[in-house]
Each structure stands twice: as C-alpha cells, then as structure tokens.
Amino acid sequence: MKEGIKAHSNILELIGNTPLIQLNKITASLKGNYYAKVEGFNPGHSAKDRIALHIIEEAERTGVLKPGDTIIETTSGNTGFSIAMVSIIKGYDCILAVSSKSSADKIDMLRTMGAKVYVCPAHVKADDPRSYYEVAKRLHNEIKGSVYINQYFNTLNIAAHYKSTGPEIWEQTNGQITHLVACSGTGGTISGTARFLKEQNPNIKIIGIDAYGSVLQKYHETREFDTKEIYPYRIEGLGKNLIPTATDFDSIDQFVKVTDEDSAHTAREIAKTEGLFVGYTSGAAMQGIKQLNEQDVFSENSNVVVIFPDHGSRYMSKIFNDEWMEQQGFFDAETVEVEAIHYI
Ligand code: PMP
C-alpha cells in the first residue's frame, strides 16, 4: 500500500473486534447491567464471518486448500454469505447447495457475491440424493481440491469463537462479565465463547437460547434425542432438529426456549428503544433475558453480555414487514391500528 494511505488492504481485515454496546432503555426494568456484542458490525453483517475466515485459513494452513480450489457449504443463510465473501478475496470458487425454501432474494444475494448456487428440493429426506446435504457431499467427492465447511459438524466452528469472540468479550468487560446469553444453532458461537470465558473464570454462567420446536434444551437436560420436541418454527438460525457436534453441551449451564412471536416483537423493540437494527435471533436472545428476569436469574450486580448474531437488513420481508407479521398472527387488531397512524 502507498505510504501515508490509511486504508485496509481488503474487507477481511474488518472481521471481528465488533463493538460491545450497553443496552439502556430495553433493560430499564430488568435487574443488572446489559451489554450487547453486536455481530452485525462484521463486514458480512454476521458472526459467521468469523467461522468462514477461520475454517478457510485453517484449510490453507494445513495445505488442504490451494488458490483456485473450491469451497462448498449447505446454507442460504449468513454462513453462505460469509463464505462467498471470503472466497472472493482469497480467490476460491464457492458452491452453495441450498433448499428450494430459500427466498429468491437470498439466492440473488449469494449469486451477487459470486457463489454458484444449487437449489435443491426442500421436500425430500436428508439422505435423498437430491437433498442439499447429499448434493454438497457428492460435489465435494467429485471436485478435487474442494473443502466442505459442514458447520454443524466442524469443531473448527467452536475454535473460531474460542480464538476471537471469547477473548474480545473478556477484554471488553475487563473480566467483569458474570453471564453470557447466546443463541445456539450449530452451537459454535456459544461453545467457543463459553470455553474461553470459563477458562478465565469458571463462575461465569453460560445461557443458551433455543426455539420451541428444537431438540437442544431437552438434549442438554437429559442427553436424550427426543424427536417429540421437533416441530416447525419460523426463527432462522436458532435451534435444531439434530444434535450438532459443533455444540459443546458441557460448556452450557442452561437453555431457555423462546417463541417465534415474542422474539419477533422483541427484535422490533430493540430497534425502537436502542436504535440497534438487529436480526430475528437477536430478538430471541433479548426475549430470553426477559424470561430469565422473571425467574430471578440475575441480580443488581450482574454484568450480562448478550450476543446479537446479525444485522436486521436480512429480515425486511419478515419480522420488519407488518404484512408478514399480520399473516403470522403476530399483531392484534389494536397494534395494527397504532402502527397505521405512522403512515398518515
Ligand atoms: N443467529 C443467526 C441469525 C444465525 O444465522 C445463527 C447460525 N445458525 C445463529 C444465531 C446461531 O449461531 P451458531 O450457529 O454459532 O450457534
């Protein structure tokens, strides 16, 4: 770079070191102090930038990936976007096998980021050769020099957060954190961050947020995979219908389940009270905090760090769209009337 120019050499240098922001109004009636780790500040707008960069750089370090090779993953969500972004800068081909349930907007966004997107039927079983899991596996076997990220079963996912998110929170709170509240999907964020924090202070309580319709909380309590827990829900990125090996259940003290409706309203409330435009699972995490207050989990001296995993812009056609909220039955008549006044 030219002398005297204060520029980053590329966008990847901006991954991590996200801000910790005190929450003020939304927590006014709650016990304790609350700080949000706002992962939407990553250049790809989510915490998944961290795992995309770490897993790809580990593959480079171990000689698995060479320039011009191919990176494969099965997601239309945040991880897909982050992998596509890292692939562009580092010169890899990126293939994403996604479900036909993915919105056209998401597929367009991934294509814009240079990914080759395979749209696979949503209605087939996971072991059907047409499923996105099987398509990804087949492409990985066929393409020489390809890496399958496989975030739910890749322990480098935990390592990425152990290396970055955990130390950042420890440093930003000057070691004063008492509780971590984080959503669990693959479990990489909560497990890696928890492992690091508990090594510094084993008394820090780690609380995972799970969805109704997911098996994680029950598995944590019983170590039993109970298929009766599984039913459809709307929040994306939170909870699961299988047990991911990227989750270290021993590092988590407790899970809290939240509903689609409460989480959607709380995400909207975060925007209105704190001016923080964050995603659906951020609403879920904040909702979990409200429920934990009802159970008297926190005291006036608690320093609670909550991870807000992504930016709100990815949910414009969902929780931030009044029509969608109404279609889900998330507005009562009174709320809609008050909302409508804003448009006059
Ligand atoms: N929130 C969102 C929006 C996500 O995409 C994910 C990832 N599935 C999570 C939370 C959970 O993070 P993790 O996979 O690290 O448990």
Coordinates of C-alpha atoms and ligand atoms in Angstrom, one line a residue, residues 46-48 51 77-79 151-152 157 161 182-191 235-239 246-247 279-282 308-310 315, ligand 1:
S46 CA -23.0 -11.5 11.0
A47 CA -20.9 -13.6 13.4
K48 CA -20.5 -16.2 10.6
I51 CA -16.0 -19.0 11.2
G77 CA -28.1 -18.0 5.4
N78 CA -25.4 -16.0 7.0
T79 CA -22.7 -18.7 6.6
Q151 CA -20.6 -26.1 10.0
Y152 CA -22.8 -28.2 12.2
N157 CA -16.5 -23.6 14.2
H161 CA -15.1 -18.3 18.6
A182 CA -26.2 -16.5 23.3
C183 CA -28.4 -18.3 20.7
S184 CA -27.5 -21.8 19.8
G185 CA -27.8 -23.1 16.2
T186 CA -24.7 -25.0 15.3
G187 CA -23.6 -24.1 18.8
G188 CA -20.2 -22.8 17.6
T189 CA -20.7 -19.3 19.0
I190 CA -21.9 -20.2 22.4
S191 CA -19.5 -23.2 22.9
I235 CA -36.9 -18.2 13.6
E236 CA -34.0 -19.0 11.3
G237 CA -30.5 -19.9 12.7
L238 CA -31.7 -20.9 16.1
G239 CA -32.3 -24.4 17.5
A246 CA -20.2 -28.2 17.0
T247 CA -22.1 -27.8 20.3
G279 CA -31.9 -9.7 13.3
Y280 CA -34.6 -12.2 14.5
T281 CA -32.3 -14.2 16.8
S282 CA -31.1 -11.0 18.5
F308 CA -26.7 -10.2 18.8
P309 CA -25.7 -12.5 15.9
D310 CA -26.6 -10.5 12.8
Y315 CA -35.3 -9.7 7.7
Ligands
PMP1 N1 -28.5 -16.4 14.7 C1 -28.4 -16.4 13.4 C2 -29.1 -15.4 12.6 C3 -27.7 -17.5 12.8 O1 -27.6 -17.5 11.4 C4 -27.0 -18.4 13.6 C5 -26.3 -19.5 12.9 N2 -27.0 -20.7 12.6 C6 -27.1 -18.3 15.0 C7 -27.8 -17.3 15.5 C8 -26.5 -19.3 15.9 O2 -25.1 -19.3 15.9 P1 -24.4 -20.7 16.0 O3 -24.6 -21.5 14.7 O4 -22.9 -20.3 16.2 O5 -24.9 -21.5 17.2

